[in-house]
């Protein structure tokens, strides 16, 4: 059964249940009200007759004027009897016998006189109550049937109005492919369904941006991988074309070895850009110790530049190896592009963040680099001659953001580039 039909049936069922409940309560209240009014009317009639009845020589009696007054008090459906204490009817009708009493409603009042007591008994058939109940039930049934029929017609339109935006979302989701994420619902309004459609459009925006990023990544990775593979293929083809001297084979193998190392570095860097999906932030990491280890390795790897560390101790919750990899990537980038001089690493702490600044004495970032240097495979034209994969700062950004932090690029006022990353303080 479709969801539209379930909504329509639910509306009809709820309305039918409401009509039945309303009818039952209304009939019960109406019946009780009519019975109460009937009893009150009979009691009033009995009291009025009691005021009219006279007492002569210890007996109840009514003269012609009394009878005329009583006749004016009651209608054709109301009956009464004036009874002596022994049950003898002084005036009026004989009361119904025991077998007939179930179809009548009675009211009784006592008439006190000096020689005893008399009784005024009034009664009325309750068949009219049954007639009223039947008429009311029929009225409720007709009104309920009309309402249910109208609900059956309108509930379909209501279901369509409610589900049309959802249907458009479903149709759009069925038509969307990874090659085309440009279509949108563009629902108007500020109700819940419109906000749902707007959220779906925003999700498509994020998916489109993600797919575009992945497409650029694949294209850039293919481009970067193609060059060393082409060199390896060319060197191999050239070496195998004819017999060569040992020196020529050694030269070809050295070239192949270099390009293989470049491929290995590129694959490792590509894997590092995906590590944020597997990081478990369950360690208490001493940031100062991480920085000192990275600085020690970099001092051993380069003789042209000095690496200086300053700052204070700081603890963060995260993944120690990933933070060390991110710091290494930033420091290595400073060594590669900072020129001769000193690499300064400073650790600072405030209430919310732990800040690590890596500063070099080089020319600093160009305007284009400030905007794009953390993108995967981005390299300035001047940096391409230095080799590298263009993934160092991208790896650092990915790993820092996986820790809930942020990486920022800037130029120092006195010259040189500054790469800062912020980590939530523990």
Coordinates of C-alpha atoms in Angstrom, one line a residue:
X1 CA 0.0 0.0 0.0
X2 CA 1.4 3.4 -1.0
X3 CA 2.2 6.0 1.7
X4 CA -0.4 8.4 0.1
X5 CA -3.1 5.8 0.6
X6 CA -2.0 5.1 4.1
X7 CA -2.2 8.8 4.9
X8 CA -5.7 9.0 3.3
X9 CA -6.9 5.9 5.2
X10 CA -5.4 7.2 8.4
X11 CA -7.2 10.6 8.1
X12 CA -10.5 8.8 7.3
X13 CA -10.1 6.3 10.2
X14 CA -9.3 9.1 12.7
X15 CA -12.2 11.2 11.6
X16 CA -14.6 8.1 11.7
X17 CA -13.3 7.3 15.2
X18 CA -13.8 10.9 16.3
X19 CA -17.3 11.0 14.9
X20 CA -18.3 7.8 16.7
X21 CA -16.8 9.0 20.0
X22 CA -18.5 12.4 19.6
X23 CA -21.8 10.8 18.7
X24 CA -21.7 8.4 21.7
X25 CA -20.8 11.1 24.2
X26 CA -23.4 13.5 22.7
X27 CA -26.2 10.8 22.9
X28 CA -25.3 10.0 26.5
X29 CA -25.3 13.6 27.5
X30 CA -28.5 14.3 25.6
X31 CA -30.3 11.3 27.1
X32 CA -29.2 12.2 30.7
X33 CA -30.3 15.9 30.1
X34 CA -33.7 14.9 28.8
X35 CA -34.3 12.4 31.6
X36 CA -33.3 15.0 34.2
X37 CA -35.6 17.7 32.6
X38 CA -38.5 15.2 32.4
X39 CA -38.1 14.2 36.1
X40 CA -37.9 17.9 37.1
X41 CA -41.0 18.7 35.2
X42 CA -42.9 15.8 36.8
X43 CA -41.8 16.8 40.3
X44 CA -42.9 20.4 39.6
X45 CA -46.3 19.1 38.4
X46 CA -46.7 16.9 41.5
X47 CA -45.8 19.8 43.8
X48 CA -48.3 22.1 42.0
X49 CA -51.1 19.5 42.3
X50 CA -50.3 19.1 46.0
X51 CA -50.8 22.8 46.5
X52 CA -54.2 22.7 44.9
X53 CA -55.6 19.6 46.7
X54 CA -57.9 20.5 49.7
X55 CA -58.5 18.7 53.0
X56 CA -62.2 18.3 54.1
X57 CA -63.0 16.4 57.3
X58 CA -59.7 14.6 57.2
X59 CA -60.0 13.5 53.6
X60 CA -58.4 14.8 50.4
X61 CA -60.8 16.5 48.1
X62 CA -60.9 18.6 45.0
X63 CA -63.7 20.9 43.9
X64 CA -64.5 21.9 40.4
X65 CA -62.1 24.9 40.5
X66 CA -59.3 22.7 41.7
X67 CA -59.9 20.2 38.9
X68 CA -60.0 23.0 36.3
X69 CA -56.6 24.4 37.6
X70 CA -55.0 20.9 37.5
X71 CA -56.3 20.4 33.9
X72 CA -54.5 23.6 32.9
X73 CA -51.2 22.5 34.5
X74 CA -50.5 19.2 32.6
X75 CA -50.3 18.3 29.0
X76 CA -51.7 15.2 27.2
X77 CA -48.6 13.1 27.9
X78 CA -48.6 13.8 31.7
X79 CA -50.7 11.8 34.1
X80 CA -51.4 12.2 37.8
X81 CA -53.3 10.6 40.7
X82 CA -54.2 11.9 44.1
X83 CA -54.1 9.0 46.5
X84 CA -55.3 8.5 50.1
X85 CA -52.9 6.8 52.5
X86 CA -54.7 3.5 51.8
X87 CA -54.0 3.8 48.1
X88 CA -57.5 4.8 47.0
X89 CA -57.5 7.2 44.1
X90 CA -59.2 10.4 45.1
X91 CA -58.8 12.1 41.7
X92 CA -57.0 11.4 38.5
X93 CA -56.0 8.2 36.7
X94 CA -55.2 4.8 38.1
X95 CA -51.4 4.4 38.2
X96 CA -49.9 1.8 35.8
X97 CA -49.5 -1.7 37.3
X98 CA -46.2 -3.3 38.1
X99 CA -45.9 -4.9 34.6
X100 CA -46.3 -1.5 32.9
X101 CA -44.1 0.6 35.1
X102 CA -40.9 0.0 33.1
X103 CA -42.2 2.2 30.2
X104 CA -42.9 5.3 32.4
X105 CA -41.1 7.8 34.5
X106 CA -42.6 8.7 37.9
X107 CA -42.5 11.6 40.4
X108 CA -44.1 11.4 43.9
X109 CA -44.8 14.0 46.5
X110 CA -46.5 13.7 50.0
X111 CA -49.5 15.8 50.9
X112 CA -49.6 16.2 54.7
X113 CA -53.0 17.0 56.4
X114 CA -54.1 17.0 60.0
X115 CA -55.6 13.4 59.9
X116 CA -52.8 11.8 57.9
X117 CA -50.9 11.9 54.7
X118 CA -51.9 11.7 51.1
X119 CA -49.7 11.1 48.0
X120 CA -49.5 13.0 44.7
X121 CA -48.2 10.7 42.0
X122 CA -47.3 11.9 38.5
X123 CA -46.0 9.9 35.6
X124 CA -45.2 10.1 31.9
X125 CA -44.3 7.6 29.2
X126 CA -40.7 7.5 28.2
X127 CA -41.2 6.4 24.6
X128 CA -40.5 9.9 23.5
X129 CA -37.0 9.6 24.9
X130 CA -36.4 6.6 22.6
X131 CA -37.8 8.5 19.7
X132 CA -35.4 11.4 20.4
X133 CA -32.5 9.0 20.7
X134 CA -33.3 7.3 17.4
X135 CA -33.7 10.7 15.7
X136 CA -30.4 12.0 17.2
X137 CA -28.6 8.8 16.2
X138 CA -29.9 9.0 12.7
X139 CA -28.8 12.7 12.5
X140 CA -25.3 11.9 13.8
X141 CA -25.0 9.0 11.4
X142 CA -25.9 11.1 8.4
X143 CA -23.6 14.0 9.5
X144 CA -20.7 11.5 10.2
X145 CA -21.2 9.8 6.8
X146 CA -21.0 13.2 5.0
X147 CA -17.9 14.2 7.0
X148 CA -16.2 10.8 6.3
X149 CA -17.0 11.1 2.6
X150 CA -15.7 14.6 2.5
X151 CA -12.5 13.5 4.4
X152 CA -12.0 10.6 1.9
X153 CA -12.1 13.1 -1.0
X154 CA -9.9 15.8 0.8
X155 CA -7.4 13.4 2.4
X156 CA -6.1 12.4 -1.1
X157 CA -5.5 16.1 -1.9
X158 CA -3.9 16.5 1.6
X159 CA -1.7 13.5 1.0
X160 CA -0.6 14.9 -2.4
X161 CA 0.1 18.3 -0.9
X162 CA 2.2 16.8 1.9
X163 CA 4.1 14.3 -0.3
X164 CA 4.6 16.1 -3.5
X165 CA 7.9 17.7 -2.2
X166 CA 9.0 14.3 -1.0
X167 CA 8.1 12.8 -4.4
X168 CA 10.2 15.4 -6.1
X169 CA 13.1 14.6 -3.8
X170 CA 12.7 10.9 -4.6
X171 CA 12.5 11.5 -8.3
X172 CA 15.5 13.8 -8.2
X173 CA 17.5 11.2 -6.2
X174 CA 16.7 8.6 -8.8
X175 CA 17.8 10.8 -11.6
X176 CA 21.0 12.0 -10.0
X177 CA 24.3 10.3 -10.9
X178 CA 27.8 11.0 -9.9
X179 CA 28.3 12.7 -13.3
X180 CA 25.6 15.2 -12.8
X181 CA 24.8 16.6 -9.4
X182 CA 23.7 20.0 -10.6
X183 CA 20.0 19.6 -10.4
X184 CA 18.1 21.0 -7.4
X185 CA 14.6 21.0 -5.9
X186 CA 14.5 24.7 -5.1
X187 CA 11.3 24.5 -3.0
X188 CA 9.7 27.8 -1.9
X189 CA 8.3 28.5 1.6
X190 CA 9.3 28.2 5.2
X191 CA 7.4 25.1 6.4
X192 CA 8.9 21.8 7.4
X193 CA 8.8 20.3 4.0
X194 CA 10.4 23.3 2.4
X195 CA 13.2 23.3 4.9
X196 CA 13.6 19.5 4.3
X197 CA 14.0 20.2 0.5
X198 CA 16.4 23.1 1.2
X199 CA 18.5 20.7 3.4
X200 CA 18.4 18.2 0.6
X201 CA 19.7 20.8 -1.8
X202 CA 22.5 21.8 0.6
X203 CA 23.4 18.1 0.8
X204 CA 23.6 18.0 -3.0
X205 CA 25.8 21.1 -2.9
X206 CA 28.2 19.3 -0.5
X207 CA 28.1 16.1 -2.6
X208 CA 28.8 18.0 -5.8
X209 CA 31.7 19.8 -4.2
X210 CA 33.0 16.5 -2.8
X211 CA 32.7 14.7 -6.2
X212 CA 34.4 17.7 -7.9
X213 CA 37.2 17.5 -5.3
X214 CA 37.5 13.8 -6.0
X215 CA 37.6 14.3 -9.7
X216 CA 40.3 16.9 -9.4
X217 CA 42.2 14.5 -7.1
X218 CA 42.0 11.6 -9.5
X219 CA 43.0 13.9 -12.4
X220 CA 45.9 15.4 -10.5
X221 CA 47.1 12.0 -9.1
X222 CA 46.9 10.6 -12.7
X223 CA 49.0 13.5 -13.9
X224 CA 51.6 13.1 -11.2
X225 CA 51.8 9.3 -11.6
X226 CA 52.0 9.5 -15.4
X227 CA 55.3 11.4 -15.5
X228 CA 57.5 9.0 -13.5
X229 CA 55.8 6.0 -15.1
X230 CA 56.5 7.5 -18.6
X231 CA 60.2 8.0 -17.7
X232 CA 60.5 4.5 -16.4
X233 CA 58.9 3.1 -19.5
X234 CA 61.1 5.3 -21.8
X235 CA 64.3 4.2 -19.9
X236 CA 63.3 0.6 -20.1
X237 CA 62.4 0.7 -23.8
X238 CA 65.6 2.5 -24.6
X239 CA 67.7 0.0 -22.6
X240 CA 66.1 -3.0 -24.2
X241 CA 66.2 -1.7 -27.8
X242 CA 69.8 -2.9 -28.3
X243 CA 72.7 -4.2 -26.3
X244 CA 74.4 -1.4 -24.4
X245 CA 77.5 -0.8 -22.3
X246 CA 77.3 -1.5 -18.5
X247 CA 77.6 2.2 -17.8
X248 CA 74.5 2.9 -19.9
X249 CA 72.5 0.2 -18.1
X250 CA 73.7 1.6 -14.8
X251 CA 72.5 5.1 -15.9
X252 CA 69.1 3.7 -16.9
X253 CA 68.7 1.8 -13.7
X254 CA 69.6 4.9 -11.6
X255 CA 67.0 6.9 -13.5
X256 CA 64.4 4.1 -12.9
X257 CA 65.4 3.9 -9.3
X258 CA 64.9 7.6 -8.8
X259 CA 61.5 7.6 -10.5
X260 CA 60.5 4.6 -8.4
X261 CA 61.4 6.4 -5.2
X262 CA 59.4 9.4 -6.4
X263 CA 56.4 7.0 -7.1
X264 CA 56.8 5.5 -3.6
X265 CA 56.9 9.0 -2.0
X266 CA 53.8 10.0 -4.0
X267 CA 51.9 6.9 -3.0
X268 CA 52.8 7.4 0.7
X269 CA 51.7 11.0 0.5
X270 CA 48.4 10.0 -1.1
X271 CA 47.8 7.5 1.7
X272 CA 48.6 10.2 4.2
X273 CA 45.9 12.4 2.8
X274 CA 43.3 9.7 3.5
X275 CA 44.5 8.9 7.1
X276 CA 41.9 11.2 8.7
X277 CA 39.3 8.5 8.1
X278 CA 41.2 6.0 10.3
X279 CA 42.5 8.3 13.1
X280 CA 41.4 7.5 16.6
X281 CA 41.8 10.5 18.9
X282 CA 42.4 8.5 22.1
X283 CA 45.9 9.5 23.1
X284 CA 47.2 12.3 25.4
X285 CA 49.9 13.8 23.1
X286 CA 52.8 16.0 24.4
X287 CA 53.0 18.6 21.7
X288 CA 56.4 19.8 22.9
X289 CA 57.8 16.3 22.7
X290 CA 56.4 15.9 19.1
X291 CA 57.9 19.2 18.0
X292 CA 61.3 18.3 19.5
X293 CA 61.4 14.9 17.8
X294 CA 60.6 16.5 14.4
X295 CA 63.2 19.2 14.9
X296 CA 65.8 16.5 15.8
X297 CA 65.1 14.6 12.6
X298 CA 65.2 17.7 10.5
X299 CA 68.5 18.9 12.0
X300 CA 70.0 15.5 11.0
X301 CA 68.6 15.7 7.5
X302 CA 69.8 19.2 6.6
X303 CA 73.0 21.0 7.2
X304 CA 72.2 24.3 5.4
X305 CA 69.5 25.4 7.8
X306 CA 69.1 25.6 11.6
X307 CA 65.9 24.4 13.4
X308 CA 65.1 26.2 16.6
X309 CA 62.3 25.2 19.1
X310 CA 60.7 27.5 21.7
X311 CA 57.5 27.7 23.7
X312 CA 55.9 25.7 26.5
X313 CA 54.7 22.3 27.3
X314 CA 51.2 21.4 26.1
X315 CA 48.9 18.4 26.0
X316 CA 46.2 17.6 23.5
X317 CA 44.0 14.6 22.9
X318 CA 44.6 13.1 19.5
X319 CA 46.8 10.7 17.5
X320 CA 50.5 11.2 18.2
X321 CA 51.9 9.7 14.9
X322 CA 49.5 11.8 12.8
X323 CA 50.4 15.0 14.6
X324 CA 54.1 14.2 14.1
X325 CA 53.5 13.5 10.4
X326 CA 51.6 16.9 10.1
X327 CA 54.4 18.8 11.9
X328 CA 57.1 17.1 9.7
X329 CA 55.2 18.0 6.6
X330 CA 55.1 21.7 7.6
X331 CA 58.7 21.8 8.7
X332 CA 59.9 20.0 5.5
X333 CA 57.9 22.5 3.4
X334 CA 59.7 25.3 5.3
X335 CA 63.1 23.7 4.7
X336 CA 62.3 23.2 1.0
X337 CA 61.1 26.7 0.2
X338 CA 62.5 28.8 3.0
X339 CA 66.0 29.2 1.6
X340 CA 69.1 29.5 3.9
X341 CA 68.5 30.6 7.4
X342 CA 66.7 29.4 10.5
X343 CA 63.4 27.5 10.9
X344 CA 61.7 28.6 14.1
X345 CA 59.1 26.4 15.8
X346 CA 57.1 27.9 18.6
X347 CA 54.5 26.3 20.8
X348 CA 51.9 28.5 22.5
X349 CA 48.9 27.7 24.8
X350 CA 45.8 29.6 25.8
X351 CA 42.5 28.4 27.4
X352 CA 41.0 26.9 24.2
X353 CA 43.8 26.2 21.8
X354 CA 47.4 24.9 21.5
X355 CA 49.1 26.9 18.7
X356 CA 52.2 25.7 16.8
X357 CA 53.9 28.3 14.5
X358 CA 56.6 27.3 11.9
X359 CA 58.4 30.3 10.5
X360 CA 61.2 30.4 7.9
X361 CA 63.4 33.2 6.6
X362 CA 62.4 32.7 2.9
X363 CA 60.5 35.0 0.5
X364 CA 57.2 34.1 2.0
X365 CA 54.0 33.0 0.3
X366 CA 52.8 34.6 -2.9
X367 CA 49.1 35.7 -2.9
X368 CA 48.2 32.7 -5.0
X369 CA 50.0 30.4 -2.6
X370 CA 48.1 31.8 0.4
X371 CA 44.9 30.9 -1.3
X372 CA 45.8 27.5 -2.7
X373 CA 48.9 26.1 -1.1
X374 CA 47.0 23.6 1.1
X375 CA 45.2 22.1 -1.9
X376 CA 46.3 18.7 -3.0
X377 CA 49.0 18.7 -5.8
X378 CA 49.1 22.5 -5.9
X379 CA 52.6 23.8 -6.5
X380 CA 53.8 27.3 -7.5
X381 CA 55.6 27.4 -10.8
X382 CA 58.9 28.3 -9.0
X383 CA 58.5 25.2 -6.8
X384 CA 58.1 22.7 -9.6
X385 CA 61.7 22.7 -10.4
X386 CA 62.5 21.6 -6.8
X387 CA 60.5 18.4 -7.1
X388 CA 58.1 17.2 -4.5
X389 CA 54.6 16.0 -4.8
X390 CA 52.6 19.2 -3.8
X391 CA 51.0 17.2 -1.0
X392 CA 52.9 18.3 2.1
X393 CA 50.7 21.2 3.3
X394 CA 47.6 19.3 2.1
X395 CA 48.6 16.3 4.3
X396 CA 49.1 18.6 7.3
X397 CA 45.8 20.4 6.8
X398 CA 43.9 17.0 6.5
X399 CA 45.5 15.6 9.7
X400 CA 45.1 18.8 11.7
X401 CA 41.4 19.1 10.7
X402 CA 40.9 15.5 11.7
X403 CA 41.9 16.6 15.2
X404 CA 39.3 19.4 15.2
X405 CA 41.9 22.0 14.5
X406 CA 42.8 24.5 11.7
X407 CA 45.8 25.2 9.6
X408 CA 46.6 28.8 8.5
X409 CA 49.1 30.4 6.2
X410 CA 50.5 33.9 6.5
X411 CA 53.6 36.0 5.9
X412 CA 55.6 37.4 8.8
X413 CA 55.8 41.2 9.0
X414 CA 59.6 41.1 8.7
X415 CA 59.6 38.6 5.9
X416 CA 59.3 34.9 5.7
X417 CA 56.4 32.5 5.7
X418 CA 54.5 31.4 8.8
X419 CA 52.4 28.2 8.9
X420 CA 50.3 28.0 12.0
X421 CA 48.0 25.2 13.2
X422 CA 45.7 25.2 16.1
X423 CA 44.6 22.2 18.1
X424 CA 41.9 22.1 20.8
X425 CA 43.5 22.3 24.2
X426 CA 43.1 19.2 26.4

